[in-house]
Coordinates of C-alpha atoms in Angstrom, one line a residue:
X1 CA 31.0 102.7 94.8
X2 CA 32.9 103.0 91.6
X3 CA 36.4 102.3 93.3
X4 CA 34.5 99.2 95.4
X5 CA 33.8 97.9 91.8
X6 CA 36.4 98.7 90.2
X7 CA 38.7 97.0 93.2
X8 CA 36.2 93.7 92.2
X9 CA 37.0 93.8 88.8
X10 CA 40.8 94.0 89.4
X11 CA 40.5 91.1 91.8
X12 CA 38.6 88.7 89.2
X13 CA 40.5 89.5 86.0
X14 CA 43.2 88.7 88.4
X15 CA 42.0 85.6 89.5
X16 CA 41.1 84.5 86.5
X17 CA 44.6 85.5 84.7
X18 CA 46.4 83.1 87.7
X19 CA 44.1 79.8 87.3
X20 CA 44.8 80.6 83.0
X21 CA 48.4 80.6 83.5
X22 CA 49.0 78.0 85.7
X23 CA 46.3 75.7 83.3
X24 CA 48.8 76.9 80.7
X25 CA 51.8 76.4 82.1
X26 CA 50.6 73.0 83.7
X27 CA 51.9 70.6 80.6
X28 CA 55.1 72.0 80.9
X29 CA 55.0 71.4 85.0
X30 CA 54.1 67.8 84.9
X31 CA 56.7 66.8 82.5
X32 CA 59.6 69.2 84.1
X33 CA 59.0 68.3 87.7
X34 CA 59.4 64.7 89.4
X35 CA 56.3 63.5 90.8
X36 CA 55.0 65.5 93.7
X37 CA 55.6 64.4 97.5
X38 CA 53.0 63.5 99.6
X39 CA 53.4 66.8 101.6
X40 CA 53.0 68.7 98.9
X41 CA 50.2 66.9 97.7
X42 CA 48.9 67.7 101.0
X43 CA 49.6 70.9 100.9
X44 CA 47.6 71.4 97.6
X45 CA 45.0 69.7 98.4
X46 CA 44.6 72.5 101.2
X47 CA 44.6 75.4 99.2
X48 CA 42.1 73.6 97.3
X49 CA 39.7 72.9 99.6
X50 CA 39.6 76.2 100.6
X51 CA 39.4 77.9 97.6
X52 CA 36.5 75.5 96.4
X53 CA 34.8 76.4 100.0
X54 CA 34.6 79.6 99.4
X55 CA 33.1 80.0 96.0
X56 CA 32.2 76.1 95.0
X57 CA 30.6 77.2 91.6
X58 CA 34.0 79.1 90.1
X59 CA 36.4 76.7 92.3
X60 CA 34.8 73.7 90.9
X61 CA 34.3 75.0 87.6
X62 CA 38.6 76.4 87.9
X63 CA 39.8 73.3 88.9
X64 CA 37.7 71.4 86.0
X65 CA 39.4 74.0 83.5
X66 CA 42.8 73.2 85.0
X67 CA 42.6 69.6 84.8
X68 CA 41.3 69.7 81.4
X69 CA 44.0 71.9 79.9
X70 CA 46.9 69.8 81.8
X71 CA 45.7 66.3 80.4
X72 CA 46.4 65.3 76.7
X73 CA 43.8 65.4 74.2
X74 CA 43.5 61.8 73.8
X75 CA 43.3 61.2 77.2
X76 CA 40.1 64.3 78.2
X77 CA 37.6 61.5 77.6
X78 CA 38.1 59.9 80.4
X79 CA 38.1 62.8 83.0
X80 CA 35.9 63.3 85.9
X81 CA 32.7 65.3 85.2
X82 CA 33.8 68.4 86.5
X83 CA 36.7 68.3 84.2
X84 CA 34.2 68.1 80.8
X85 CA 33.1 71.1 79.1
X86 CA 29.6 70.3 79.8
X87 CA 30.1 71.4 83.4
X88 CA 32.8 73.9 83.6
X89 CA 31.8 75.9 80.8
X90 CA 27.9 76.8 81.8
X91 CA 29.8 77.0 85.5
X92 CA 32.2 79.8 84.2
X93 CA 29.0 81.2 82.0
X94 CA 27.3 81.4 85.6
X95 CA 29.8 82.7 87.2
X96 CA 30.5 85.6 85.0
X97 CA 26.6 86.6 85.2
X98 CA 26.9 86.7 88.7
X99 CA 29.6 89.2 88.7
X100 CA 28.3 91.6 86.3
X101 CA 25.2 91.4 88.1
X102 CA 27.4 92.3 90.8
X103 CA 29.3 95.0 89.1
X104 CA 26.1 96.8 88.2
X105 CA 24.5 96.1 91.4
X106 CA 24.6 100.2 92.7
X107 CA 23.0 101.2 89.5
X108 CA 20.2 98.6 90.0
X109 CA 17.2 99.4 92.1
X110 CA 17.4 97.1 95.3
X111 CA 13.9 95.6 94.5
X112 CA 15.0 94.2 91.0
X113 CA 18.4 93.0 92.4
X114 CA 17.3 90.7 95.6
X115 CA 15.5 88.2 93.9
X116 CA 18.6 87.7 92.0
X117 CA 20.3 87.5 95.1
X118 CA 17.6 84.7 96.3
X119 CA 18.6 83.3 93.6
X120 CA 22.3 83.1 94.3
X121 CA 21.7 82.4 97.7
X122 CA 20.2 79.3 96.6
X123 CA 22.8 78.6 94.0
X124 CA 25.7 78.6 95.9
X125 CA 24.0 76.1 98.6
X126 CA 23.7 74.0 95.4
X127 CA 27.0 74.4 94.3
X128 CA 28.3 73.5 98.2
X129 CA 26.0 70.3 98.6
X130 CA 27.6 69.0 94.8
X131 CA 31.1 70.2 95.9
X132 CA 30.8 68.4 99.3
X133 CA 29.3 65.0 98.0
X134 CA 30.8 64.2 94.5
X135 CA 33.8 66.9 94.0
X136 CA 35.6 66.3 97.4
X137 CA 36.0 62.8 97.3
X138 CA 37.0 62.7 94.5
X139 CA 39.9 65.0 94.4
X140 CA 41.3 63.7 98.0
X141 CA 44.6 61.7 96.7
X142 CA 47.4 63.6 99.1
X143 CA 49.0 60.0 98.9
X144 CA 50.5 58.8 96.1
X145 CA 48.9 55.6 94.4
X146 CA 50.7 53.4 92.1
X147 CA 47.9 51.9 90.5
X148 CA 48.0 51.9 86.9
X149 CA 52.2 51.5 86.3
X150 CA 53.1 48.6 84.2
X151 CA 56.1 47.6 86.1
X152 CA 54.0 47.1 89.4
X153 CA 52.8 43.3 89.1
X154 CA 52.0 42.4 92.8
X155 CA 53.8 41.5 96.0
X156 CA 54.8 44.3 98.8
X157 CA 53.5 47.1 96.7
X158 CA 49.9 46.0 96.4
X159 CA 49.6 46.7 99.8
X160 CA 51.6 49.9 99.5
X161 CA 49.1 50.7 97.2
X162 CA 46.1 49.4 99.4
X163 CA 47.5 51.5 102.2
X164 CA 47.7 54.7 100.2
X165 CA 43.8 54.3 99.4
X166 CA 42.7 53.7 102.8
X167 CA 44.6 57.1 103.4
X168 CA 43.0 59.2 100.8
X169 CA 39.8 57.2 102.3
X170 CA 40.5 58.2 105.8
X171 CA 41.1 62.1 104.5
X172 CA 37.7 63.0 103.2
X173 CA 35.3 62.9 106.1
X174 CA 38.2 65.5 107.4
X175 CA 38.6 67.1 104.2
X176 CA 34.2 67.7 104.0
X177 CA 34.5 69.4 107.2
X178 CA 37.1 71.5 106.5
X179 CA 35.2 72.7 103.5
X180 CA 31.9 73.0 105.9
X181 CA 33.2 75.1 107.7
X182 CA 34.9 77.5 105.7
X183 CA 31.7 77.3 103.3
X184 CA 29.3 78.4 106.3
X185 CA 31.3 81.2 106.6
X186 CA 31.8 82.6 103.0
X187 CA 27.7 81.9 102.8
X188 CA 27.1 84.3 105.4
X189 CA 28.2 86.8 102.7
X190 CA 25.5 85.6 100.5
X191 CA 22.9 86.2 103.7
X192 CA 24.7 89.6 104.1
X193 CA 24.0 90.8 100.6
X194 CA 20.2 89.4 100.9
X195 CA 19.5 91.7 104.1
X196 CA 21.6 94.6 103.3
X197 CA 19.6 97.5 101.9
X198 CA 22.9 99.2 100.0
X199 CA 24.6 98.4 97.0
X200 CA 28.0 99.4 98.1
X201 CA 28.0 97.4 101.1
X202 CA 26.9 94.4 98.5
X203 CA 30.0 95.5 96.5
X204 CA 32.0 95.2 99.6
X205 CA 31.4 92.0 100.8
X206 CA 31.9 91.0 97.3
X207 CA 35.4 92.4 97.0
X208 CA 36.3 91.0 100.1
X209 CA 35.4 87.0 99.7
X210 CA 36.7 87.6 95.7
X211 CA 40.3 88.9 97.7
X212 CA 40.0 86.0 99.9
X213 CA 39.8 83.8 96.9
X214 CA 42.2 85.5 95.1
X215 CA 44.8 84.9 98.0
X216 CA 44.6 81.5 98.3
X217 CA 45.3 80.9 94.9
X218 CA 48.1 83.1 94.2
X219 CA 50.2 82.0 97.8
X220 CA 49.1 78.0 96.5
X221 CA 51.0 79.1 93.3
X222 CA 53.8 80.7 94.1
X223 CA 54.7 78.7 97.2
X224 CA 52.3 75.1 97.8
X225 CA 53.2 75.5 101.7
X226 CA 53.0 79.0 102.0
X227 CA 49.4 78.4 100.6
X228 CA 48.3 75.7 102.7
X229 CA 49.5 78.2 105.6
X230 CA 47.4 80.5 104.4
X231 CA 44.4 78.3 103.8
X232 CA 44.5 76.6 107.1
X233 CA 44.8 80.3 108.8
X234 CA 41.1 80.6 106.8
X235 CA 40.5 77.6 108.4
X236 CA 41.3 78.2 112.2
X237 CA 39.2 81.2 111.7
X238 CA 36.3 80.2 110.6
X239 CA 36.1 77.3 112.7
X240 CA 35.8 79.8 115.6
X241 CA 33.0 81.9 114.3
X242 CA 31.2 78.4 112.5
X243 CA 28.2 78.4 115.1
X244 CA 27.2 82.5 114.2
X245 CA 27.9 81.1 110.7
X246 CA 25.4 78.9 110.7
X247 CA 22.9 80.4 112.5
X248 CA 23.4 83.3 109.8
X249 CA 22.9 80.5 107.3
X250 CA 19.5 79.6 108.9
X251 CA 18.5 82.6 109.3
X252 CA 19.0 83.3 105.7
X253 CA 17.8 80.1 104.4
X254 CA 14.3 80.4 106.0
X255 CA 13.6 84.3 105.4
X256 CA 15.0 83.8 101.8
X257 CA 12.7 80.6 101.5
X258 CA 9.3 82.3 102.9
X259 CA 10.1 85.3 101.0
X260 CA 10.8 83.0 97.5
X261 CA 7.4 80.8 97.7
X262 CA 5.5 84.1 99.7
X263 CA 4.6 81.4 102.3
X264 CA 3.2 84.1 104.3
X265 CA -0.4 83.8 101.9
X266 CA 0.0 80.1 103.3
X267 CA 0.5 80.5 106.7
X268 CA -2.2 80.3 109.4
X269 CA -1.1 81.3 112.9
X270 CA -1.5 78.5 115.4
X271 CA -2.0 75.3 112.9
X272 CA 1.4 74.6 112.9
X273 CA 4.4 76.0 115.6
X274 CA 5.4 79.5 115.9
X275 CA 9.0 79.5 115.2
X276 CA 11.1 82.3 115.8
X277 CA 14.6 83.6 115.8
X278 CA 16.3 85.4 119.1
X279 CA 16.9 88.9 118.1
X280 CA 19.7 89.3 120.7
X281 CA 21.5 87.3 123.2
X282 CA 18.9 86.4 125.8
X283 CA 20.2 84.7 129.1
X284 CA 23.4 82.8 127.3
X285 CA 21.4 81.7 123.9
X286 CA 23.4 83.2 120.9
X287 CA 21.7 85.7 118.8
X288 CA 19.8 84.1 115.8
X289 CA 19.3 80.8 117.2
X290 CA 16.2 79.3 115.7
X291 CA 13.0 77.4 118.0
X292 CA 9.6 77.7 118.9
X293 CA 7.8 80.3 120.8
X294 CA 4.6 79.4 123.2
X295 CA 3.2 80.1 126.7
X296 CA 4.0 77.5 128.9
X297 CA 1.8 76.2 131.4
X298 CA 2.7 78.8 134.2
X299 CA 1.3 81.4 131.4
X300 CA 4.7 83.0 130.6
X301 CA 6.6 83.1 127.1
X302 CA 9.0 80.2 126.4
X303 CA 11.8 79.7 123.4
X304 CA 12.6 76.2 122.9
X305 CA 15.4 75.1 120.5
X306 CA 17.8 72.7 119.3
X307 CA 22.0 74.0 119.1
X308 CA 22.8 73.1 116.0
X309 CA 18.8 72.2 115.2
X310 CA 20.0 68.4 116.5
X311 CA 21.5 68.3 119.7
X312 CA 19.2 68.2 122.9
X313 CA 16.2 70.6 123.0
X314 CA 16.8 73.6 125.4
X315 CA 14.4 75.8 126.9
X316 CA 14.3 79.8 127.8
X317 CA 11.5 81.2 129.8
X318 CA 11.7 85.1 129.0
X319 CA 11.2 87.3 132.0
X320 CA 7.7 88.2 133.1
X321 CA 7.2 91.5 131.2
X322 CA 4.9 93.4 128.9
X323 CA 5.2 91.8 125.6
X324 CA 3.5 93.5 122.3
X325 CA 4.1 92.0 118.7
X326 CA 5.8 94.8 116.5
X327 CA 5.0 94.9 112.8
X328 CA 7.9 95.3 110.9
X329 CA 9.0 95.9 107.1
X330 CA 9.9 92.2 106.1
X331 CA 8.7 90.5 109.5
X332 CA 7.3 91.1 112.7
X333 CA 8.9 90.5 116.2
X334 CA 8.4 90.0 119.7
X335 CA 9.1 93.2 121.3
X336 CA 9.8 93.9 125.4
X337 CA 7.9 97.0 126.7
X338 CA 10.4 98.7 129.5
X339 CA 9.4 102.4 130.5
X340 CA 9.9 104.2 126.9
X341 CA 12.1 101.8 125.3
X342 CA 11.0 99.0 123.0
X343 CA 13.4 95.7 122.6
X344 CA 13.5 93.4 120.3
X345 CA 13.5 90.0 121.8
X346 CA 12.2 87.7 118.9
X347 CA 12.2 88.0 115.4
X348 CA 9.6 86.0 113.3
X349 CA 10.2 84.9 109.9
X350 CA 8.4 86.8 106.8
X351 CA 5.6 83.7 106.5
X352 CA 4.5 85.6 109.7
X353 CA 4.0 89.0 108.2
X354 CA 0.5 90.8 107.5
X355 CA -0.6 88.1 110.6
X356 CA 0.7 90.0 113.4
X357 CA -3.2 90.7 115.3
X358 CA -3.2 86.7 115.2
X359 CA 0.4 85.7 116.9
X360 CA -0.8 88.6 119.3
X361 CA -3.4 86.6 120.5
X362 CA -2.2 83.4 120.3
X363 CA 1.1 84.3 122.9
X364 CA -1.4 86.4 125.2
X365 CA 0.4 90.2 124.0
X366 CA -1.5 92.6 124.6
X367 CA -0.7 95.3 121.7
X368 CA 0.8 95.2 117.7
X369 CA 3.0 98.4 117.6
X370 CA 4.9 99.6 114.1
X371 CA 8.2 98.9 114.5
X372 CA 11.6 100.0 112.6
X373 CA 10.9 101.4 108.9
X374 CA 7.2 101.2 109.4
X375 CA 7.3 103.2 112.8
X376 CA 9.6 106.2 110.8
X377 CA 6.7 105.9 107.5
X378 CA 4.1 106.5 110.0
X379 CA 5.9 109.5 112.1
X380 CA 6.7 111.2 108.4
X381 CA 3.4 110.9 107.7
X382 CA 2.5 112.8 110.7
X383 CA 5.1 115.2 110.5
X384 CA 3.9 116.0 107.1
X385 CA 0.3 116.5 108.0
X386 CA -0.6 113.1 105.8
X387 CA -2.6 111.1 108.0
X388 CA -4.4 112.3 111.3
X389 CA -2.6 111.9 115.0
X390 CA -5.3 109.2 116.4
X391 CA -5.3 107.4 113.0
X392 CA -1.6 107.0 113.5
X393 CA -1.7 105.7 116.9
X394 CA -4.6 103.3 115.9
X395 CA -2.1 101.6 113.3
X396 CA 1.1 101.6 115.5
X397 CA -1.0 100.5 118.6
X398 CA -3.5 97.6 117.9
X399 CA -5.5 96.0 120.7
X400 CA -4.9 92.2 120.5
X401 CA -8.6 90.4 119.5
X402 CA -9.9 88.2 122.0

């Protein structure tokens, strides 16, 4: 644990020593260097997309330092909002409370850490939909516009100029999805952390998006196409794992949700549709995918759903099998009786908790049955002589009421 944090700490102060010496250095750059070339620009522009993707709140908040260090005094005024104090410093104030939250996250019980990882969760969906919809746009200029020299007064380079803005125009819708995608993927590190029991594997996950980061700003400095190599690698990559991306992101979004607003004292089985997520690959539908659960009108149990919650509804009728409803630590599930064994087929979200007698009855199961952590308190229990043997088969096996 202490190297895992220590390793973090390295990466940031490193991170943070790069965007300070190239803000720094920046003045120097602009007046040294001719103007930059559309490639480059390009290339740029890559790195920072990515970079931005993967942490919006401390790429945002860099790139806002950056630009406000490089541009004269007299001229900060009239900077974009993420360029003005106002945003970038409670941004880096943000930040750094994240990561020493982070840094002492092993040393703080897990039940006072998660909500602050709710929190986060929620945060850095913020930070994306802001990024996405006002920072993106407004940072896309990979070709160079003339605009604004005095010497330009009209003729063949207005519609150079024209031409050049109806490129940068063309470039966000591409440049939003190449920062979806990577985003979906760095956020299924925040979904990670929520679920994971263990500091150090927080710490972990951590380290490894801050060393992502970290790499895609030090290649875009040292070489810009080197960098946008690197960043479009990122890119290929998590374009290929963007649909268990964001089914990890819905997954996390509604069990962080019901677990936020404790829907579950809300929620009344069967006045509204039982929705569900697959707990494993079932017949071709990805694990995680989100839908409804009901008995169709031949009596068995059938999973609708939507891929990607938009396209064309689907439907998956599970095999005809025993099915009980297994009460589990933060939610219950659908289990599959075969012999001894007890599978996991369906996952419910935490608004179904403490109401698992009720979805019994409404999907026809026949039994509730303790499941996971629950199942090993009540076998301690028994093992230890604290709680009687038929007491502890009357909790883990529950007739379903009529």
């Amino acid at each position: 644990m202490k190297n895992q944090r220590t390793l973090a700490s390295l990466l940031a102060i490193a991170l943070v020593f790069s965007c300070v010496q190239a803000a720094g250095q920046a003045p120097q750059t602009q007046m040294s260097k001719p103007a930059a070339t559309p490639g480059v620009e390009l290339a740029q522009t890559i790195s920072m997309i990515t970079g931005v993707a993967i942490s919006p709140l401390l790429g945002v908040s860099a790139v806002g330092v950056w630009k406000y260090a490089k541009t004269p005094p007299s001229r900060r005024a009239s900077l974009p909002w993420f360029a003005q104090p106002w945003f970038w410093v409670p941004g880096l104030v943000l930040v750094i409370a994240v990561f020493v939250k982070d840094s002492l996250g092993p040393a703080v019980p897990t039940a006072l850490k998660k909500p602050f990882d709710i929190a986060e969760l929620f945060e850095n969906k913020l930070s994306a939909l802001v990024a996405a919809g006002a920072f993106i746009p407004l940072v896309i200029s990979i070709f160079p516009e003339m605009a604004g020299d005095p010497a330009i007064s009209g003729g063949p380079i207005v519609a150079a100029i024209d031409l050049a803005r109806i490129g940068n125009a063309l470039m966000v819708p591409f440049a939003i999805v190449a920062f979806a995608v990577v985003w979906l993927a760095s956020h299924t590190i925040n979904i990670l952390i929520l679920i994971s029991p263990f500091g150090a594997v927080d710490a972990a996950l951590k380290a490894f998006r801050l060393f992502l980061l970290a790499t895609v700003a030090a290649t875009s400095f040292a070489n810009p196409y080197l960098g946008a190599a690197w960043a479009m690698l990122i890119m290929v990559i998590c374009w290929f794992i963007a649909g268990w991306s964001f089914r990890m992101t819905v997954f996390g979004t509604v069990f962080a949700w019901d677990l936020l607003t404790l829907r579950r004292n809300r929620h009344v089985p069967g006045l509204s549709p039982t929705w569900a997520f697959t707990a494993r690959e079932l017949d071709g539908v990805p694990v995680r995918t989100y839908g409804r659960v009901l008995r169709d009108e031949q009596g068995d149990l059938a999973f609708t759903y939507k891929p990607w919650l938009v396209l064309k509804t689907r439907t998956l009728t599970l095999p005809r099998q025993d099915y009980a409803v297994g009460r589990g630590l933060l939610s219950p599930d659908i289990i599959m009786l075969d012999d001894d064994r007890a599978i996991s087929v369906l996952r419910f979200p935490p608004r179904c908790r403490t109401h698992e007698e009720a979805l019994a009855s409404q999907l026809g199961c026949n039994q509730v049955h303790d499941i996971g952590l629950k199942a090993m308190w009540g076998w301690l229990r028994e093992f230890l002589g604290l709680g009687a043997r038929g007491e502890r088969h009357a909790v883990t096996q529950t007739p379903a009421p009529a």
